[in-house]
Amino acid sequence: MSTPLRRLPGRLTAPAPGWTTSADVVVIGSGIAGLTAALRLRDSLGKGSGKVLVVTKDVLAAGSTQWAQGGIAAALGPEDTPAQHEVDTLVAGAGACDLEAVRVLVEEGPEAVHELIALGTNFDHNPDGELSLTREGGHHRDRIAHAGGDATGAEIQRALIAAVDRAPEIEVIQHALAVDLLLAEDGGAAGVTLHVIGEGVRDGVGAVHCRAVVLASGGIGQVFSQTTNPAVSTGDGMALALRAGATLRDLEFVQFHPTVMYLGPDSRGQQPLISEAVRGEGAFLVDFENNRFMQGVHELADLAPRDVVAKAIMRRMIESGHPHMWLDARHLGAEFWERRFPTILATARSHGVDPVTQLIPVAPACHYASGGVRTDLWGRSDVPGLYATGEVACSGVHGANRLASNSLLEGLVFSRRIAEVLPAELRSWSDPAPDTRTAGLVTGGVRRELQETMTSKAGVLRNATGLAEAAAELDKLAGVTADEVDTESWETTNLLTISTGLADAAALREETRGSHWRDDFPDRDDERFAGHFDLVMRDGEMDLVFAPSPATDSW
């Protein structure tokens, strides 16, 4: 299985660095994955013996972590076990998980969460003082720890930022876009170029020389017109890694969250998420005739895995001709809403819907990239000295469809593992080799067209005709070069790079599996497609290779 070679920029067109600095380790990203990596590396390198630099595209709190409403999943309850968490994860992953990676996640998860608590994270507790745990889609146990009702991500982010503020050994550069990796003669990481929007010595493009880079830059949500992701999620880390020689795996497995508040046909960008935890507390889906259409679709009904619920909503939308379905949570009552879901309640009301008395209009929207930079169990990529953790990575734990609230846990667990091995693997200082990759840049003006193409042709529902049209349109957009170098064009080139690989992988996977839904191939096909599509790039030439792997949900 292969696809025609795609030609894209081998590196981003950018001015020569106007300033330089150095650090032993550069961490790109400031969500739970990045800040956990930085704090753990500060400790494992030894205070005073290794400099850690955190680079973030906006301010420290601007990434996806702060938007996580539901919580963080781990076997924390007295009747729960890592083995049960493992089974739920493998089932949700639809046979495409890495069994060893899932085992690492569920076995190391409880300790990692307790360390997060020790760091100062204030999770919600029951009146008896025990950790308050709830349930979300795909889980057979109450194992979701939450904070502030539905403000878990914001509380975790607050605690991590406070810890970084107490660590003078960690330097932070905000408002900095990572442009490209600097490569040594052996092809390993020697640094990274940044564009900083600031004043003084670090303004414009500069270079950070280092001995290792940890990517924790988040996902690709801005590939699509409607997403739960913030504006910074433009796939910069994945594209940077791909151009540097790393392998991207499972790009076609993009999870569309089933219950995103529908704001109308013209709404674009970040949309309000209605957490799965709302259904975990008893809310349910209905159609325009007030039928509870999840009954009989799955044993867990409204709490089925996200791909099952998203597909059921889409089917009912297509059958009925309506642009959304409804979430009914009126029976939860005003007091419960105000205590358990104050953020969602305020957001919904700000858009003219009161969940206490009204149905909430919902439709699927892009939520999470299960694929990313292929790593081993310790976060290592193919490029020596380049590690990846969190949503930018493909550690193997999510497979074809991430289990609810496993994302924060993945960033936490695998960042800790990177910090455990990286000090002993630090590369020698190396000068960057001359960069012979072909530079290029696509104009930022095509972003809207790109997003519309991906949403209509490679979104929730896919088929061969639409994906071929998407590939042709993306090839056309790749030829619209930028007249000027700017952030919008850098981001759009990254989005185009990832979109091209995603559309090609989706075209090759002629089956329906997890979050990848082909209406022309409606069944799962383990005989042909148990395995992964790996994307590689050599100086702008992209290619996909299929790596067979036995299904991991058959027992």
Coordinates of C-alpha atoms in Angstrom, one line a residue:
M1 CA 0.0 0.0 0.0
S2 CA 1.5 3.3 -1.0
T3 CA 0.4 6.7 -2.3
P4 CA 1.9 9.1 -4.8
L5 CA 4.8 11.1 -3.4
R6 CA 3.8 14.6 -2.2
R7 CA 6.1 17.5 -2.5
L8 CA 6.0 20.1 0.2
P9 CA 8.6 22.5 1.8
G10 CA 11.5 20.6 3.3
R11 CA 11.9 23.4 5.8
L12 CA 10.0 26.7 6.3
T13 CA 11.3 29.8 4.6
A14 CA 12.6 32.1 7.4
P15 CA 15.1 34.9 8.0
A16 CA 18.5 33.9 9.3
P17 CA 18.6 33.8 13.1
G18 CA 19.2 37.3 14.5
W19 CA 20.0 36.0 18.0
T20 CA 21.1 32.8 19.7
T21 CA 20.9 31.2 23.1
S22 CA 21.5 27.8 24.5
A23 CA 20.0 25.2 26.9
D24 CA 20.7 21.6 27.6
V25 CA 17.0 20.7 26.9
V26 CA 14.4 22.7 25.1
V27 CA 10.7 21.8 25.9
I28 CA 8.3 23.0 23.2
G29 CA 4.9 23.4 24.7
S30 CA 3.4 24.4 28.1
G31 CA 0.4 22.2 28.7
I32 CA 0.4 19.2 31.1
A33 CA 2.9 17.3 29.0
G34 CA 5.4 20.2 28.5
L35 CA 5.4 21.5 32.1
T36 CA 5.5 18.1 33.6
A37 CA 8.5 17.3 31.4
A38 CA 10.3 20.5 32.4
L39 CA 9.7 20.1 36.1
R40 CA 10.8 16.4 36.1
L41 CA 13.8 17.2 34.0
R42 CA 14.8 20.0 36.4
D43 CA 14.9 17.3 39.1
S44 CA 16.5 14.5 37.1
L45 CA 19.2 16.6 35.6
G46 CA 20.0 18.0 39.0
K47 CA 19.6 21.6 40.1
G48 CA 22.4 23.7 38.7
S49 CA 23.7 21.0 36.4
G50 CA 21.4 21.3 33.4
K51 CA 19.4 24.2 31.9
V52 CA 15.8 23.6 30.8
L53 CA 14.1 26.1 28.5
V54 CA 10.4 26.0 28.0
V55 CA 9.1 27.6 24.7
T56 CA 5.4 28.3 24.4
K57 CA 3.6 29.8 21.4
D58 CA 1.4 32.1 23.5
V59 CA 1.4 32.5 27.3
L60 CA 2.0 29.5 29.5
A61 CA -1.7 28.9 30.1
A62 CA -2.8 29.2 26.4
G63 CA -2.7 25.5 25.3
S64 CA -5.3 22.7 25.2
T65 CA -4.8 21.6 28.8
Q66 CA -6.7 24.5 30.3
W67 CA -9.7 23.6 28.2
A68 CA -10.0 20.0 29.5
Q69 CA -13.3 19.9 31.3
G70 CA -14.0 16.2 32.2
G71 CA -10.9 15.3 34.1
I72 CA -8.1 12.8 34.2
A73 CA -8.6 9.0 34.2
A74 CA -6.8 6.6 36.4
A75 CA -7.6 3.5 38.5
L76 CA -8.0 5.5 41.7
G77 CA -11.2 4.0 43.2
P78 CA -11.3 1.1 45.7
E79 CA -13.2 -1.1 43.2
D80 CA -11.1 -0.2 40.2
T81 CA -7.9 -1.8 38.9
P82 CA -5.3 -0.9 36.2
A83 CA -6.3 -4.1 34.4
Q84 CA -9.9 -2.9 34.1
H85 CA -8.7 0.5 32.8
E86 CA -6.5 -1.3 30.3
V87 CA -9.5 -3.3 28.9
D88 CA -11.6 -0.1 28.5
T89 CA -8.7 1.6 26.7
L90 CA -8.1 -1.3 24.3
V91 CA -11.8 -1.6 23.5
A92 CA -12.0 2.1 22.7
G93 CA -8.8 1.9 20.6
A94 CA -10.5 -0.5 18.2
G95 CA -7.5 -2.9 17.9
A96 CA -4.9 -0.2 17.0
C97 CA -3.4 0.4 20.5
D98 CA 0.1 -0.7 21.5
L99 CA -0.5 -3.1 24.4
E100 CA 2.8 -2.3 26.2
A101 CA 2.1 1.4 26.0
V102 CA -1.4 1.0 27.4
R103 CA 0.0 -1.1 30.2
V104 CA 2.5 1.6 31.1
L105 CA -0.3 4.2 31.0
V106 CA -2.7 2.4 33.4
E107 CA -0.1 1.0 35.8
E108 CA 1.9 4.2 36.2
G109 CA -1.2 6.5 36.0
P110 CA -2.4 6.3 39.7
E111 CA 1.0 7.3 41.1
A112 CA 1.4 10.0 38.5
V113 CA -2.0 11.5 39.5
H114 CA -1.0 11.4 43.2
E115 CA 2.2 13.2 42.4
L116 CA 0.1 15.9 40.6
I117 CA -1.9 16.2 43.8
A118 CA 1.3 16.5 45.9
L119 CA 2.4 19.3 43.5
G120 CA -0.7 21.3 44.6
T121 CA -3.5 20.3 42.3
N122 CA -6.8 20.6 44.1
F123 CA -9.1 17.9 42.8
D124 CA -12.7 17.7 44.0
H125 CA -13.5 15.5 47.0
N126 CA -16.7 13.9 48.4
P127 CA -18.1 15.0 51.8
D128 CA -16.2 12.0 53.4
G129 CA -12.9 13.4 52.1
E130 CA -12.4 10.8 49.4
L131 CA -11.4 11.8 45.9
S132 CA -14.6 12.5 43.8
L133 CA -14.6 10.2 40.8
T134 CA -17.0 10.2 37.9
R135 CA -17.6 8.2 34.7
E136 CA -17.3 9.1 31.0
G137 CA -17.9 7.3 27.7
G138 CA -16.2 3.9 27.3
H139 CA -15.4 3.5 31.0
H140 CA -17.0 0.7 33.1
R141 CA -15.9 2.3 36.4
D142 CA -16.0 5.7 38.0
R143 CA -12.3 6.7 37.5
I144 CA -12.3 10.3 36.3
A145 CA -10.8 12.7 38.8
H146 CA -12.0 16.3 38.3
A147 CA -11.5 19.8 39.7
G148 CA -13.7 22.8 40.1
G149 CA -16.5 20.6 38.8
D150 CA -15.7 21.0 35.1
A151 CA -12.5 23.1 35.3
T152 CA -10.0 20.2 35.7
G153 CA -7.6 21.4 33.0
A154 CA -7.5 24.9 34.3
E155 CA -6.7 23.7 37.8
I156 CA -3.9 21.4 36.6
Q157 CA -2.5 24.2 34.5
R158 CA -2.6 26.5 37.5
A159 CA -0.7 24.1 39.7
L160 CA 1.9 23.4 37.1
I161 CA 2.5 27.0 36.3
A162 CA 2.9 27.8 40.0
A163 CA 5.5 25.0 40.3
V164 CA 7.4 26.4 37.3
D165 CA 7.3 29.9 38.8
R166 CA 8.9 28.4 41.9
A167 CA 11.7 26.8 39.8
P168 CA 14.2 29.5 38.7
E169 CA 16.2 26.8 37.0
I170 CA 13.5 26.6 34.3
E171 CA 13.6 29.5 31.8
V172 CA 10.5 30.3 29.8
I173 CA 10.2 32.1 26.4
Q174 CA 6.6 33.0 25.7
H175 CA 5.0 34.1 22.4
A176 CA 7.5 31.9 20.5
L177 CA 6.7 29.8 17.4
A178 CA 9.0 26.9 16.9
V179 CA 10.0 27.1 13.2
D180 CA 12.3 24.2 12.4
L181 CA 14.7 21.8 14.1
L182 CA 18.4 22.4 13.7
L183 CA 20.1 19.2 12.7
A184 CA 23.7 18.0 13.4
E185 CA 25.9 16.2 10.9
D186 CA 24.5 12.8 12.2
G187 CA 20.9 13.9 11.7
G188 CA 20.3 14.3 15.4
A189 CA 18.9 17.4 17.1
A190 CA 21.3 20.3 17.6
G191 CA 18.8 23.0 18.4
V192 CA 15.7 24.7 17.1
T193 CA 14.8 28.0 15.4
L194 CA 12.2 30.2 17.0
H195 CA 10.2 33.2 16.0
V196 CA 9.6 35.4 19.1
I197 CA 7.0 38.2 19.1
G198 CA 8.6 40.4 21.7
E199 CA 10.9 43.3 22.4
G200 CA 14.5 43.6 23.1
V201 CA 17.2 41.0 22.4
R202 CA 14.8 38.1 21.7
D203 CA 12.6 39.4 18.9
G204 CA 12.1 37.9 15.5
V205 CA 13.8 34.7 14.4
G206 CA 16.5 33.2 16.6
A207 CA 18.3 30.0 17.3
V208 CA 18.5 27.9 20.5
H209 CA 21.4 25.5 20.5
C210 CA 20.7 22.4 22.7
R211 CA 21.4 18.8 23.4
A212 CA 17.8 17.5 23.3
V213 CA 14.4 18.7 22.3
V214 CA 11.1 17.5 23.9
L215 CA 8.1 18.2 21.7
A216 CA 4.9 18.8 23.8
S217 CA 3.2 21.2 21.3
G218 CA -0.3 19.7 21.2
G219 CA -2.5 18.8 18.3
I220 CA -3.8 19.7 14.9
G221 CA -7.4 20.9 15.6
Q222 CA -7.1 24.0 13.4
V223 CA -6.9 21.6 10.3
F224 CA -10.8 21.7 10.5
S225 CA -13.3 24.5 10.4
Q226 CA -14.9 23.6 13.7
T227 CA -12.8 22.3 16.6
T228 CA -12.6 22.3 20.4
N229 CA -8.9 23.2 20.1
P230 CA -7.5 26.6 20.8
A231 CA -6.2 28.8 18.0
V232 CA -2.6 27.7 18.7
S233 CA -3.2 24.1 17.7
T234 CA -1.9 24.3 14.1
G235 CA 0.3 21.1 14.1
D236 CA 3.6 23.0 14.3
G237 CA 5.3 20.3 16.3
M238 CA 4.2 17.4 14.1
A239 CA 5.2 19.3 11.0
L240 CA 8.6 20.3 12.4
A241 CA 9.3 16.7 13.4
L242 CA 8.3 15.3 10.0
R243 CA 10.5 17.8 8.2
A244 CA 13.4 16.7 10.5
G245 CA 13.1 13.1 9.6
A246 CA 10.8 11.7 12.3
T247 CA 7.9 9.4 11.5
L248 CA 4.3 10.4 12.0
R249 CA 1.9 7.5 12.7
D250 CA -1.9 7.1 12.6
L251 CA -2.7 10.6 11.3
E252 CA -6.1 9.4 10.0
F253 CA -7.3 8.7 13.5
V254 CA -8.7 12.1 14.4
Q255 CA -11.4 12.0 17.1
F256 CA -14.5 14.1 16.6
H257 CA -16.1 14.8 20.0
P258 CA -19.7 13.9 19.7
T259 CA -21.2 16.7 21.9
V260 CA -19.8 20.1 20.9
M261 CA -22.3 22.9 21.2
Y262 CA -23.7 23.8 17.7
L263 CA -23.5 27.5 17.1
G264 CA -24.9 27.7 13.6
P265 CA -23.7 26.8 10.1
D266 CA -21.4 29.8 9.8
S267 CA -19.5 29.3 13.1
R268 CA -15.8 28.7 12.7
G269 CA -12.8 28.1 14.9
Q270 CA -12.9 26.9 18.6
Q271 CA -16.4 25.7 19.6
P272 CA -17.7 25.2 23.1
L273 CA -17.3 21.6 24.3
I274 CA -20.0 19.9 26.3
S275 CA -18.0 17.5 28.4
E276 CA -18.7 13.8 28.3
A277 CA -18.9 14.0 32.0
V278 CA -22.3 15.7 31.6
R279 CA -23.5 12.4 30.1
G280 CA -21.6 10.6 32.8
E281 CA -23.9 12.3 35.3
G282 CA -27.0 11.3 33.6
A283 CA -27.6 13.5 30.5
F284 CA -28.8 11.8 27.3
L285 CA -29.1 12.4 23.6
V286 CA -32.4 12.9 21.8
D287 CA -33.4 13.7 18.2
F288 CA -35.9 16.2 17.1
E289 CA -38.7 13.8 17.8
N290 CA -37.4 13.4 21.4
N291 CA -36.3 9.8 20.7
R292 CA -33.3 8.5 22.8
F293 CA -31.5 7.2 19.8
M294 CA -28.4 5.7 21.6
Q295 CA -30.6 3.1 23.2
G296 CA -29.8 -0.3 21.5
V297 CA -26.8 1.1 19.6
H298 CA -24.3 0.1 22.3
E299 CA -24.4 -1.6 25.7
L300 CA -23.3 1.7 27.3
A301 CA -25.9 3.7 25.3
D302 CA -25.2 7.4 25.8
L303 CA -21.8 6.5 27.4
A304 CA -20.5 4.5 24.5
P305 CA -17.0 5.3 23.3
R306 CA -16.8 8.6 21.4
D307 CA -16.5 7.2 17.9
V308 CA -19.8 5.2 18.5
V309 CA -21.7 8.2 19.7
A310 CA -20.3 10.6 17.1
K311 CA -21.3 8.2 14.3
A312 CA -24.8 7.7 15.8
I313 CA -25.3 11.5 15.9
M314 CA -24.1 11.9 12.4
R315 CA -26.3 9.1 11.1
R316 CA -29.3 10.6 12.7
M317 CA -28.4 14.1 11.3
I318 CA -28.0 12.6 7.8
E319 CA -31.3 10.7 8.0
S320 CA -33.3 13.6 9.4
G321 CA -31.6 16.4 7.5
H322 CA -31.1 18.3 10.7
P323 CA -27.7 20.1 11.3
H324 CA -27.5 18.9 15.0
M325 CA -29.0 16.7 17.6
W326 CA -29.9 17.5 21.3
L327 CA -28.5 16.8 24.7
D328 CA -31.0 16.7 27.5
A329 CA -29.6 17.5 30.9
R330 CA -32.6 19.5 32.3
H331 CA -33.4 16.8 34.9
L332 CA -30.0 17.4 36.6
G333 CA -31.4 20.6 38.1
A334 CA -30.0 24.1 38.7
E335 CA -28.2 23.3 41.9
F336 CA -26.3 20.4 40.4
W337 CA -25.4 22.3 37.2
E338 CA -24.1 25.2 39.2
R339 CA -22.0 23.0 41.5
R340 CA -20.8 20.3 39.0
F341 CA -20.6 22.1 35.7
P342 CA -20.3 25.9 36.4
T343 CA -18.0 26.6 33.4
I344 CA -20.2 24.7 30.9
L345 CA -23.3 26.3 32.3
A346 CA -21.9 29.8 32.0
T347 CA -20.6 29.1 28.4
A348 CA -23.9 27.7 27.3
R349 CA -25.8 30.6 28.7
S350 CA -23.5 33.1 27.0
H351 CA -24.6 31.5 23.7
G352 CA -28.3 31.8 24.6
V353 CA -29.0 28.3 25.9
D354 CA -29.8 27.5 29.5
P355 CA -29.2 23.8 30.1
V356 CA -31.3 23.9 33.3
T357 CA -34.4 24.5 31.3
Q358 CA -33.5 23.9 27.6
L359 CA -32.1 21.2 25.4
I360 CA -28.5 21.8 24.2
P361 CA -27.9 21.7 20.4
V362 CA -24.9 19.4 19.8
A363 CA -22.9 18.1 16.8
P364 CA -19.5 16.4 16.4
A365 CA -16.4 18.6 15.9
C366 CA -12.7 17.9 15.7
H367 CA -11.4 17.2 19.2
Y368 CA -8.2 15.1 19.4
A369 CA -5.4 13.7 17.2
S370 CA -4.7 10.1 18.3
G371 CA -1.8 10.0 15.9
G372 CA 1.4 12.0 15.9
V373 CA 5.2 11.6 16.2
R374 CA 5.8 7.9 16.6
T375 CA 7.6 7.2 19.8
D376 CA 8.8 4.3 21.9
L377 CA 7.8 3.7 25.5
W378 CA 10.2 6.3 26.7
G379 CA 9.1 9.1 24.3
R380 CA 12.0 8.7 21.8
S381 CA 11.4 9.6 18.2
D382 CA 13.4 8.4 15.1
V383 CA 15.5 11.5 15.3
P384 CA 18.3 11.2 17.9
G385 CA 17.8 13.8 20.7
L386 CA 14.1 14.4 19.7
Y387 CA 11.5 13.3 22.1
A388 CA 7.7 13.7 22.0
T389 CA 4.9 13.6 24.6
G390 CA 1.2 14.4 24.9
E391 CA -1.0 15.0 21.9
V392 CA 1.8 15.7 19.5
A393 CA 3.1 12.2 20.0
C394 CA 1.8 8.8 19.0
S395 CA 2.8 6.6 22.0
G396 CA 0.3 3.9 21.0
V397 CA -2.0 4.3 23.9
H398 CA -5.0 5.7 22.0
G399 CA -5.1 3.5 19.0
A400 CA -7.9 4.4 16.6
N401 CA -10.0 6.3 19.2
R402 CA -8.9 7.8 22.5
L403 CA -10.7 6.7 25.6
A404 CA -12.2 9.7 27.4
S405 CA -9.9 11.5 29.8
N406 CA -6.8 9.4 28.9
S407 CA -5.2 12.4 27.2
L408 CA -4.1 14.3 30.3
L409 CA -2.9 11.0 31.8
E410 CA -0.8 10.2 28.7
G411 CA 1.0 13.6 28.9
L412 CA 1.6 13.1 32.6
V413 CA 2.9 9.5 32.4
F414 CA 5.1 9.7 29.3
S415 CA 6.7 13.1 30.3
R416 CA 7.8 11.5 33.5
R417 CA 9.3 8.6 31.5
I418 CA 11.2 10.9 29.2
A419 CA 12.7 12.7 32.2
E420 CA 13.7 9.3 33.6
V421 CA 15.9 8.4 30.6
L422 CA 16.9 11.6 29.0
P423 CA 19.7 12.7 31.3
A424 CA 21.7 9.6 30.5
E425 CA 21.0 10.1 26.8
L426 CA 21.9 13.7 26.4
R427 CA 23.8 14.2 23.2
S428 CA 27.2 16.0 23.1
W429 CA 27.0 19.6 22.0
S430 CA 27.0 19.8 18.2
D431 CA 27.1 22.6 15.8
P432 CA 24.1 22.6 13.4
A433 CA 25.1 21.3 9.9
P434 CA 24.4 23.3 6.8
D435 CA 20.6 22.9 6.1
T436 CA 20.2 21.6 2.6
R437 CA 16.5 21.0 2.8
T438 CA 14.5 23.0 0.2
A439 CA 12.8 26.0 1.8
G440 CA 9.3 27.0 1.0
L441 CA 6.2 28.7 2.4
V442 CA 2.5 28.5 1.5
T443 CA 0.5 31.8 1.9
G444 CA -1.6 32.1 5.0
G445 CA -4.5 33.3 2.8
V446 CA -5.4 29.8 1.8
R447 CA -6.1 28.6 5.4
R448 CA -9.9 29.0 5.2
E449 CA -10.0 27.1 2.0
L450 CA -7.8 24.4 3.5
Q451 CA -10.0 24.0 6.5
E452 CA -13.2 23.9 4.5
T453 CA -11.8 21.2 2.2
M454 CA -10.7 19.1 5.2
T455 CA -14.0 19.5 7.0
S456 CA -16.1 18.5 4.0
K457 CA -13.9 15.9 2.4
A458 CA -11.8 14.4 5.2
G459 CA -13.9 15.1 8.4
V460 CA -16.2 12.9 10.3
L461 CA -17.5 10.9 7.3
R462 CA -15.1 10.0 4.5
N463 CA -15.1 8.2 1.2
A464 CA -12.8 7.6 -1.8
T465 CA -14.3 10.4 -3.9
G466 CA -14.1 13.0 -1.2
L467 CA -10.6 12.1 -0.2
A468 CA -9.3 12.2 -3.8
E469 CA -10.9 15.6 -4.2
A470 CA -9.3 16.7 -0.9
A471 CA -5.8 15.5 -2.1
A472 CA -6.2 17.4 -5.4
E473 CA -7.3 20.6 -3.6
L474 CA -4.4 20.3 -1.1
D475 CA -1.9 19.8 -4.0
K476 CA -3.3 23.0 -5.6
L477 CA -3.0 25.0 -2.4
A478 CA 0.6 23.8 -2.0
G479 CA 1.4 25.8 -5.1
V480 CA 0.1 29.1 -3.7
T481 CA 3.4 30.4 -2.3
A482 CA 3.7 33.3 0.2
D483 CA 5.0 36.6 -0.9
E484 CA 6.0 37.5 2.6
V485 CA 7.3 35.5 5.6
D486 CA 4.9 35.7 8.5
T487 CA 3.4 33.6 11.3
E488 CA 0.1 33.0 9.4
S489 CA 2.0 31.5 6.5
W490 CA 4.2 29.4 8.8
E491 CA 1.2 28.0 10.5
T492 CA -0.7 27.4 7.3
T493 CA 2.2 25.6 5.8
N494 CA 2.3 23.3 8.8
L495 CA -1.5 22.7 8.6
L496 CA -1.2 21.9 4.9
T497 CA 1.7 19.5 5.5
I498 CA -0.3 17.6 8.2
S499 CA -3.5 17.7 6.2
T500 CA -1.9 16.2 3.1
G501 CA -0.5 13.3 5.2
L502 CA -3.9 12.8 6.9
A503 CA -5.9 12.8 3.7
D504 CA -3.5 10.3 2.0
A505 CA -3.6 7.9 5.0
A506 CA -7.4 8.2 5.2
A507 CA -7.6 7.3 1.5
L508 CA -5.4 4.2 1.9
R509 CA -7.2 2.9 5.0
E510 CA -10.2 1.3 3.2
E511 CA -12.1 0.3 6.3
T512 CA -14.0 1.9 9.2
R513 CA -12.1 1.7 12.5
G514 CA -12.5 3.8 15.6
S515 CA -12.6 7.5 14.7
H516 CA -11.9 6.7 11.0
W517 CA -15.2 6.3 9.3
R518 CA -15.5 5.4 5.6
D519 CA -19.0 5.2 4.3
D520 CA -17.7 3.3 1.2
F521 CA -16.0 0.7 3.5
P522 CA -18.3 0.5 6.5
D523 CA -16.7 -2.5 8.2
R524 CA -13.5 -3.1 10.1
D525 CA -11.0 -5.2 8.1
D526 CA -8.3 -6.7 10.4
E527 CA -7.1 -9.0 7.5
R528 CA -6.0 -6.0 5.5
F529 CA -5.7 -3.1 7.9
A530 CA -4.6 -4.3 11.3
G531 CA -1.6 -2.0 11.7
H532 CA -0.5 1.5 11.2
F533 CA 0.2 4.0 8.4
D534 CA 3.6 5.7 8.9
L535 CA 4.3 9.0 7.2
V536 CA 7.9 10.0 6.4
M537 CA 9.4 13.0 4.6
R538 CA 12.8 13.5 3.0
D539 CA 13.4 17.1 1.9
G540 CA 9.7 17.7 1.2
E541 CA 8.9 14.3 -0.4
M542 CA 6.3 12.6 1.7
D543 CA 5.5 8.9 1.6
L544 CA 3.3 6.5 3.5
V545 CA 4.3 3.0 4.6
F546 CA 1.9 0.4 6.1
A547 CA 3.3 -1.4 9.2
P548 CA 1.2 -4.5 10.0
S549 CA 0.4 -5.2 13.6
P550 CA -2.0 -7.7 15.2
A551 CA -5.3 -6.2 16.6
T552 CA -5.0 -5.6 20.3
D553 CA -8.6 -5.9 21.3
S554 CA -9.1 -9.6 20.5
W555 CA -9.3 -11.8 23.4

